[in-house]
Structure formats: C-alpha cells, structure tokens
Amino acid sequence: MTLKYQAFYCEENIWHLCQHPDYQDGHVVFISALGDYFPMFHQRNGRGENRLIFWDYHVVLLQAGMIHDFNSSLSFSTPIEHYFDYSFALEHQLEPPMIPRFRVLPAADYTTSFLSDRRHMKSESGWQATPPDWPAISDSSSNLKQFCDMSDFEYGDVLTQSELLIKYS
C-alpha cells in the first residue's frame, strides 16, 4: 500500500491518509501551542540523539489506540502511550507558551472542513519546502491558521495532553 507523503506537509499527508479506506475511522490530531512553537522528540528532521525539533504545528492520525505519524522516527504506527512518552516533554518542564495542545476531530470532519492552498509555505523568496506533486487541497482558501489556533474552538475538541490520553487511551 502506497501512501502519499511529502516532507513538511503533514496537514496534507494526513488529509490524504484520512481518505484511504483503512484509515477513515480515525481522528485527526492537530498539535500546536499557544506560543509560536513547541518541542517534539523523535522526529525525522529533528537533531541530536533524541531527534528534537521545534514545530509551529504538526498533524497526526489517531486510530484504535495507535498514532500514525509520517515524520516520527518511531514507527509510523505507534501505540498512543508510547508515542506520547517519547515525543513530548512533560508539561512542567516547559514554559506555558510552549506547552502543546491537541485539536482532535473525526477524520471525516477534517477532510470536509480543512482547506489549504499552501500559502503558509511560500515566502517572497519562494517555497520554504518543496511542495507535493499532487494538487493543493484548495485553489484559493486556507483555514490552517484557524486549526493551529488553540484558542479557537470551531473545529473539534482542544485538549491538553493528559485530557487526550484519558479520553483516547
């Protein structure tokens, strides 16, 4: 089974994954923080022994107690408890703006409500990362900032790490 993947386009990778018959019953987890970024460990593009990277946002799929993450240096499908133990710092170790929050919504809701025309990946000097060879989700609209804004509650449920683990473990 070949899945669509393009580095640095996690929101599109997961959007396409949600449409695959084997993954349609999952929940999309949009990860962001109240500040500009949050730390994550065991990510392919991370540095050092623990593969640390600071993301402005990241998107994964939760399905039947497993996290599916194209960018993880753990396996693509990792049990939720293991994924969280290895991917996130303890909240008390972080400054409040860097504590990740998790927007969780059914895969079907994500595929019908999420829009991206990739504007967030363009700068005056060009693409920040090579775009996928498939068409953008939208030709002219994007609500990516709204999905990343953890003070906006229009889509899904915004949870803390402990709330997510209690609800989905």
Coordinates of N, CA and C in Angstrom, one line a residue:
M1 N 0.8 -1.2 0.0 CA 0.0 0.0 0.0 C 0.9 1.2 0.0
T2 N 0.7 2.1 -1.0 CA 1.5 3.3 -1.1 C 0.6 4.5 -0.5
L3 N 1.2 5.2 0.4 CA 0.5 6.4 1.0 C 1.2 7.6 0.5
K4 N 0.4 8.7 0.3 CA 1.0 10.0 -0.1 C 1.8 10.6 1.0
Y5 N 3.0 11.1 0.7 CA 3.8 11.7 1.7 C 4.7 12.8 1.0
Q6 N 4.8 13.9 1.7 CA 5.7 15.0 1.3 C 6.2 15.6 2.5
A7 N 7.5 15.7 2.7 CA 8.1 16.3 3.9 C 7.6 17.7 4.1
F8 N 7.3 18.0 5.3 CA 6.9 19.4 5.8 C 5.5 19.7 5.3
Y9 N 4.7 18.8 4.9 CA 3.3 19.0 4.5 C 2.4 18.0 5.3
C10 N 2.6 17.9 6.6 CA 1.9 16.9 7.4 C 0.4 17.1 7.3
E11 N -0.1 18.3 7.2 CA -1.5 18.5 7.2 C -2.1 17.9 5.9
E12 N -1.4 18.0 4.8 CA -1.9 17.3 3.5 C -1.6 15.8 3.6
N13 N -0.5 15.4 4.1 CA -0.3 13.9 4.2 C -1.4 13.3 5.0
I14 N -1.8 13.9 6.1 CA -2.9 13.3 6.9 C -4.2 13.5 6.2
W15 N -4.5 14.6 5.6 CA -5.7 14.8 4.8 C -5.9 13.6 3.8
H16 N -4.8 13.3 3.1 CA -4.9 12.2 2.1 C -5.1 10.8 2.8
L17 N -4.4 10.7 3.9 CA -4.4 9.4 4.7 C -5.9 9.2 5.2
C18 N -6.5 10.2 5.6 CA -7.9 10.1 6.1 C -8.9 9.6 5.0
Q19 N -8.5 9.7 3.8 CA -9.4 9.3 2.7 C -9.1 7.8 2.3
H20 N -8.0 7.3 2.8 CA -7.7 5.9 2.5 C -8.7 5.0 3.3
P21 N -9.2 4.0 2.6 CA -10.2 3.1 3.3 C -9.8 2.5 4.7
D22 N -8.5 2.3 4.8 CA -8.0 1.7 6.1 C -7.9 2.7 7.2
Y23 N -8.1 4.0 7.0 CA -7.8 5.0 8.0 C -9.0 6.0 8.2
Q24 N -10.1 5.7 7.5 CA -11.2 6.7 7.5 C -11.9 6.8 8.9
D25 N -11.7 5.8 9.7 CA -12.4 5.8 11.1 C -11.5 6.4 12.1
G26 N -10.4 7.1 11.8 CA -9.5 7.7 12.8 C -9.9 9.1 13.2
H27 N -9.1 9.6 14.0 CA -9.3 11.0 14.5 C -8.0 11.8 14.1
V28 N -8.2 12.9 13.5 CA -7.0 13.8 13.2 C -6.6 14.5 14.5
V29 N -5.3 14.6 14.8 CA -4.8 15.3 15.9 C -3.9 16.4 15.4
F30 N -4.4 17.7 15.5 CA -3.6 18.9 15.2 C -2.9 19.3 16.4
I31 N -1.6 19.4 16.4 CA -0.8 19.8 17.5 C -0.2 21.2 17.3
S32 N -0.4 22.0 18.3 CA 0.1 23.4 18.3 C 0.2 23.8 19.7
A33 N 0.6 25.1 19.9 CA 0.8 25.6 21.2 C 0.2 27.1 21.2
L34 N 0.1 27.6 22.4 CA -0.4 29.0 22.5 C 0.7 30.0 22.0
G35 N 2.0 29.6 22.1 CA 3.1 30.4 21.6 C 3.3 30.0 20.1
D36 N 4.5 30.4 19.7 CA 4.9 30.2 18.3 C 5.3 28.8 17.9
Y37 N 5.7 28.0 18.9 CA 6.3 26.7 18.6 C 6.2 25.8 19.9
F38 N 6.5 24.5 19.7 CA 6.6 23.6 20.8 C 7.6 22.5 20.4
P39 N 8.2 21.9 21.4 CA 9.2 20.9 21.1 C 8.6 19.5 20.9
M40 N 9.2 18.8 20.0 CA 8.8 17.4 19.8 C 10.1 16.6 19.6
F41 N 10.1 15.4 20.2 CA 11.2 14.5 20.1 C 10.9 13.3 19.1
H42 N 11.9 12.7 18.7 CA 11.8 11.5 17.8 C 11.1 11.9 16.5
Q43 N 11.5 13.0 15.9 CA 11.0 13.4 14.6 C 12.2 13.3 13.6
R44 N 11.8 12.8 12.4 CA 12.9 12.6 11.3 C 13.8 13.8 11.1
N45 N 13.2 15.0 11.1 CA 14.0 16.1 10.8 C 14.6 16.7 12.1
G46 N 14.5 16.1 13.2 CA 15.0 16.6 14.5 C 16.5 16.4 14.5
R47 N 17.1 17.0 15.6 CA 18.5 17.0 15.8 C 18.9 16.3 17.0
G48 N 20.1 15.8 17.1 CA 20.6 15.1 18.3 C 20.1 13.7 18.5
E49 N 20.5 13.2 19.6 CA 20.2 11.8 20.0 C 18.7 11.6 20.0
N50 N 18.0 12.5 20.6 CA 16.5 12.4 20.7 C 15.7 13.0 19.6
R51 N 16.4 13.4 18.5 CA 15.8 13.9 17.3 C 14.8 15.1 17.6
L52 N 15.2 16.0 18.4 CA 14.4 17.2 18.8 C 14.2 18.2 17.7
I53 N 13.0 18.6 17.5 CA 12.6 19.7 16.6 C 11.6 20.6 17.3
F54 N 11.5 21.8 16.8 CA 10.5 22.7 17.3 C 9.6 23.0 16.2
W55 N 8.3 22.5 16.3 CA 7.3 22.7 15.3 C 6.4 23.9 15.6
D56 N 5.9 24.6 14.6 CA 4.9 25.5 14.8 C 3.5 24.8 14.9
Y57 N 3.4 23.7 14.2 CA 2.3 22.8 14.3 C 2.7 21.5 13.7
H58 N 1.9 20.4 14.0 CA 2.2 19.1 13.5 C 0.8 18.4 13.4
V59 N 0.6 17.5 12.5 CA -0.6 16.8 12.3 C -0.4 15.3 12.2
V60 N -1.1 14.5 13.0 CA -1.0 13.1 13.0 C -2.4 12.5 13.0
L61 N -2.5 11.2 12.9 CA -3.8 10.5 12.9 C -3.8 9.5 14.1
L62 N -4.9 9.5 14.8 CA -5.1 8.6 16.0 C -6.2 7.6 15.5
Q63 N -5.9 6.3 15.6 CA -6.8 5.3 15.2 C -6.6 4.1 16.1
A64 N -7.7 3.7 16.7 CA -7.7 2.4 17.5 C -6.4 2.3 18.5
G65 N -6.2 3.4 19.2 CA -5.1 3.4 20.1 C -3.7 3.6 19.6
M66 N -3.6 3.8 18.3 CA -2.3 4.0 17.6 C -2.2 5.4 17.0
I67 N -1.0 6.0 17.1 CA -0.7 7.2 16.4 C 0.0 6.9 15.1
H68 N -0.5 7.5 14.0 CA 0.2 7.3 12.7 C 0.8 8.7 12.4
D69 N 2.1 8.7 12.3 CA 2.9 9.9 12.1 C 4.0 9.7 11.1
F70 N 3.8 10.3 9.9 CA 4.8 10.1 8.8 C 6.2 10.7 9.2
N71 N 6.2 11.6 10.1 CA 7.5 12.3 10.4 C 8.2 11.7 11.7
S72 N 7.6 10.7 12.3 CA 8.2 10.2 13.5 C 9.4 9.3 13.2
S73 N 10.4 9.3 14.0 CA 11.5 8.3 13.9 C 11.2 7.1 14.7
L74 N 10.0 7.1 15.4 CA 9.5 5.8 15.9 C 8.8 5.2 14.7
S75 N 8.1 4.1 14.9 CA 7.4 3.5 13.7 C 6.2 4.4 13.3
F76 N 5.8 4.3 12.0 CA 4.7 5.0 11.5 C 3.5 4.9 12.4
S77 N 3.2 3.6 12.8 CA 2.1 3.3 13.7 C 2.7 3.0 15.1
T78 N 2.4 3.8 16.1 CA 3.0 3.6 17.4 C 1.8 3.7 18.4
P79 N 1.8 2.8 19.4 CA 0.8 2.9 20.5 C 0.8 4.3 21.1
I80 N -0.4 4.8 21.4 CA -0.5 6.2 21.8 C 0.3 6.5 23.1
E81 N 0.3 5.7 24.0 CA 1.1 5.9 25.3 C 2.6 6.0 25.0
H82 N 3.1 5.1 24.2 CA 4.5 5.1 23.8 C 4.8 6.3 23.0
Y83 N 4.0 6.7 22.0 CA 4.2 7.9 21.2 C 4.3 9.1 22.1
F84 N 3.4 9.3 23.0 CA 3.4 10.5 23.9 C 4.6 10.5 24.8
D85 N 4.9 9.3 25.4 CA 6.1 9.2 26.3 C 7.3 9.6 25.6
Y86 N 7.5 9.3 24.3 CA 8.7 9.5 23.6 C 8.7 10.8 22.8
S87 N 7.6 11.4 22.5 CA 7.5 12.5 21.6 C 7.4 13.9 22.3
F88 N 6.9 13.9 23.5 CA 6.6 15.2 24.2 C 7.3 15.3 25.5
A89 N 7.8 16.5 25.9 CA 8.3 16.8 27.2 C 7.2 16.9 28.2
L90 N 7.5 16.7 29.4 CA 6.5 16.8 30.5 C 6.1 18.3 30.5
E91 N 4.8 18.6 30.7 CA 4.3 20.0 30.7 C 5.0 20.9 31.7
H92 N 5.4 20.3 32.9 CA 6.0 21.2 33.9 C 7.4 21.5 33.5
Q93 N 8.0 20.9 32.5 CA 9.4 21.2 32.1 C 9.4 22.4 31.0
L94 N 8.2 22.8 30.6 CA 8.1 23.8 29.5 C 7.5 25.1 30.0
E95 N 7.9 26.2 29.3 CA 7.3 27.5 29.5 C 5.8 27.4 29.0
P96 N 4.9 28.0 29.7 CA 3.5 27.9 29.3 C 3.2 28.1 27.8
P97 N 3.8 29.1 27.1 CA 3.5 29.2 25.7 C 4.0 28.0 24.8
M98 N 4.9 27.2 25.3 CA 5.4 26.1 24.6 C 4.7 24.7 24.9
I99 N 3.7 24.7 25.7 CA 3.0 23.5 26.1 C 2.1 23.2 24.9
P100 N 2.2 22.0 24.3 CA 1.4 21.6 23.2 C -0.1 21.4 23.6
R101 N -1.0 21.8 22.7 CA -2.4 21.5 22.8 C -2.8 20.6 21.6
F102 N -3.9 19.9 21.7 CA -4.2 18.9 20.7 C -5.7 19.1 20.3
R103 N -5.8 19.5 19.0 CA -7.2 19.6 18.5 C -7.5 18.2 17.8
V104 N -8.6 17.6 18.3 CA -8.9 16.3 17.9 C -10.3 16.3 17.2
L105 N -10.4 15.8 16.0 CA -11.7 15.7 15.3 C -11.7 14.5 14.4
P106 N -12.9 14.0 14.1 CA -13.0 12.8 13.3 C -12.4 13.0 11.9
A107 N -11.8 12.0 11.4 CA -11.2 12.1 10.0 C -12.1 12.6 9.0
A108 N -13.4 12.2 9.0 CA -14.3 12.7 8.0 C -14.6 14.2 8.1
D109 N -14.6 14.7 9.4 CA -14.8 16.1 9.5 C -13.6 16.9 9.0
Y110 N -12.4 16.4 9.2 CA -11.2 17.0 8.8 C -11.2 17.1 7.2
T111 N -11.5 16.0 6.6 CA -11.4 16.0 5.1 C -12.5 16.9 4.5
T112 N -13.6 17.2 5.2 CA -14.6 18.1 4.6 C -14.4 19.5 5.0
S113 N -13.7 19.8 6.1 CA -13.6 21.2 6.6 C -12.3 21.8 6.4
F114 N -11.2 21.0 6.3 CA -9.9 21.6 6.2 C -9.6 22.1 4.8
L115 N -9.0 23.3 4.7 CA -8.6 23.9 3.4 C -7.2 24.4 3.5
S116 N -6.4 24.2 2.4 CA -5.1 24.8 2.4 C -4.7 25.0 0.9
D117 N -4.3 26.2 0.6 CA -3.8 26.5 -0.7 C -2.2 26.6 -0.7
R118 N -1.6 26.2 0.4 CA -0.2 26.2 0.6 C 0.4 27.5 0.8
R119 N -0.3 28.6 1.0 CA 0.2 29.9 1.1 C 1.2 30.0 2.3
H120 N 1.0 29.2 3.3 CA 1.9 29.2 4.5 C 3.3 28.8 4.2
M121 N 3.5 28.1 3.1 CA 4.8 27.6 2.7 C 5.5 28.4 1.7
K122 N 4.9 29.6 1.3 CA 5.5 30.5 0.3 C 6.0 31.7 1.0
S123 N 7.2 32.2 0.6 CA 7.7 33.5 1.1 C 8.1 34.3 -0.2
E124 N 8.6 35.5 0.0 CA 9.0 36.3 -1.1 C 10.1 35.7 -1.9
S125 N 10.9 34.8 -1.3 CA 12.0 34.2 -2.0 C 11.6 32.8 -2.6
G126 N 10.3 32.4 -2.4 CA 9.9 31.1 -3.0 C 9.4 30.1 -1.9
W127 N 9.4 28.9 -2.3 CA 8.9 27.8 -1.4 C 9.8 27.6 -0.2
Q128 N 9.3 27.5 1.0 CA 10.1 27.1 2.1 C 10.5 25.6 2.2
A129 N 9.6 24.8 1.5 CA 9.9 23.4 1.4 C 9.2 23.0 0.0
T130 N 9.9 22.0 -0.7 CA 9.3 21.6 -1.9 C 7.9 21.1 -1.8
P131 N 7.0 21.6 -2.6 CA 5.6 21.2 -2.5 C 5.4 19.8 -3.0
P132 N 4.3 19.2 -2.6 CA 3.9 17.9 -3.2 C 3.6 18.0 -4.7
D133 N 3.7 16.9 -5.3 CA 3.4 16.9 -6.8 C 1.9 16.7 -7.0
W134 N 1.1 16.5 -6.0 CA -0.4 16.5 -6.2 C -1.0 17.9 -6.0
P135 N -2.2 18.1 -6.4 CA -2.8 19.4 -6.3 C -3.1 19.8 -4.9
A136 N -3.0 21.1 -4.6 CA -3.3 21.6 -3.3 C -4.8 21.3 -2.9
I137 N -5.1 21.2 -1.7 CA -6.5 20.9 -1.2 C -7.5 22.0 -1.7
S138 N -7.0 23.2 -1.7 CA -7.9 24.3 -2.2 C -7.1 25.2 -3.2
D139 N -7.8 25.8 -4.1 CA -7.1 26.7 -5.1 C -6.8 28.0 -4.5
S140 N -7.7 28.5 -3.6 CA -7.6 29.9 -3.1 C -8.0 30.1 -1.7
S141 N -8.1 29.1 -0.9 CA -8.6 29.3 0.5 C -7.7 28.5 1.5
S142 N -7.6 29.0 2.7 CA -6.9 28.3 3.7 C -7.4 28.6 5.1
N143 N -7.7 27.6 5.9 CA -8.1 27.8 7.3 C -7.1 27.1 8.2
L144 N -5.9 26.9 7.7 CA -4.8 26.3 8.5 C -4.6 27.1 9.8
K145 N -4.5 28.4 9.7 CA -4.3 29.2 10.9 C -5.4 29.0 12.0
Q146 N -6.6 28.8 11.6 CA -7.7 28.5 12.5 C -7.5 27.2 13.2
F147 N -7.1 26.2 12.4 CA -6.8 24.8 13.0 C -5.6 24.9 14.0
C148 N -4.6 25.7 13.7 CA -3.5 25.9 14.6 C -3.7 26.7 15.8
D149 N -4.7 27.6 15.8 CA -5.1 28.5 16.9 C -5.8 27.7 18.0
M150 N -5.1 27.4 19.0 CA -5.7 26.6 20.1 C -6.7 27.4 21.0
S151 N -6.9 28.6 20.7 CA -7.9 29.4 21.4 C -9.2 29.5 20.6
D152 N -9.2 28.9 19.4 CA -10.3 28.8 18.5 C -11.0 27.4 18.7
F153 N -12.2 27.4 18.9 CA -12.9 26.1 19.2 C -13.9 25.7 18.2
E154 N -13.8 26.2 17.0 CA -14.8 25.9 15.9 C -14.7 24.4 15.5
Y155 N -13.5 23.9 15.4 CA -13.3 22.6 14.8 C -12.8 21.6 15.9
G156 N -13.5 20.5 16.1 CA -13.1 19.5 17.1 C -13.0 20.0 18.5
D157 N -12.3 19.2 19.3 CA -12.1 19.4 20.7 C -10.6 19.8 20.9
V158 N -10.3 20.9 21.7 CA -9.0 21.2 22.0 C -8.7 20.7 23.4
L159 N -7.7 19.8 23.5 CA -7.4 19.1 24.7 C -5.9 19.3 25.2
T160 N -5.7 19.1 26.5 CA -4.3 19.0 27.0 C -3.8 17.6 26.7
Q161 N -2.6 17.4 26.9 CA -2.0 16.0 26.7 C -2.7 15.0 27.7
S162 N -2.9 15.4 28.9 CA -3.5 14.4 29.9 C -4.9 14.2 29.5
E163 N -5.7 15.2 29.1 CA -7.1 15.0 28.7 C -7.2 14.1 27.4
L164 N -6.3 14.3 26.5 CA -6.3 13.4 25.3 C -6.0 12.0 25.7
L165 N -5.0 11.8 26.5 CA -4.6 10.4 26.9 C -5.7 9.7 27.7
I166 N -6.4 10.5 28.6 CA -7.5 9.9 29.3 C -8.7 9.5 28.4
K167 N -9.0 10.4 27.4 CA -10.1 10.1 26.5 C -9.8 9.0 25.5
Y168 N -8.6 8.9 25.0 CA -8.3 8.0 23.9 C -7.4 6.8 24.2
S169 N -6.9 6.7 25.4 CA -6.0 5.6 25.7 C -6.9 4.3 26.1

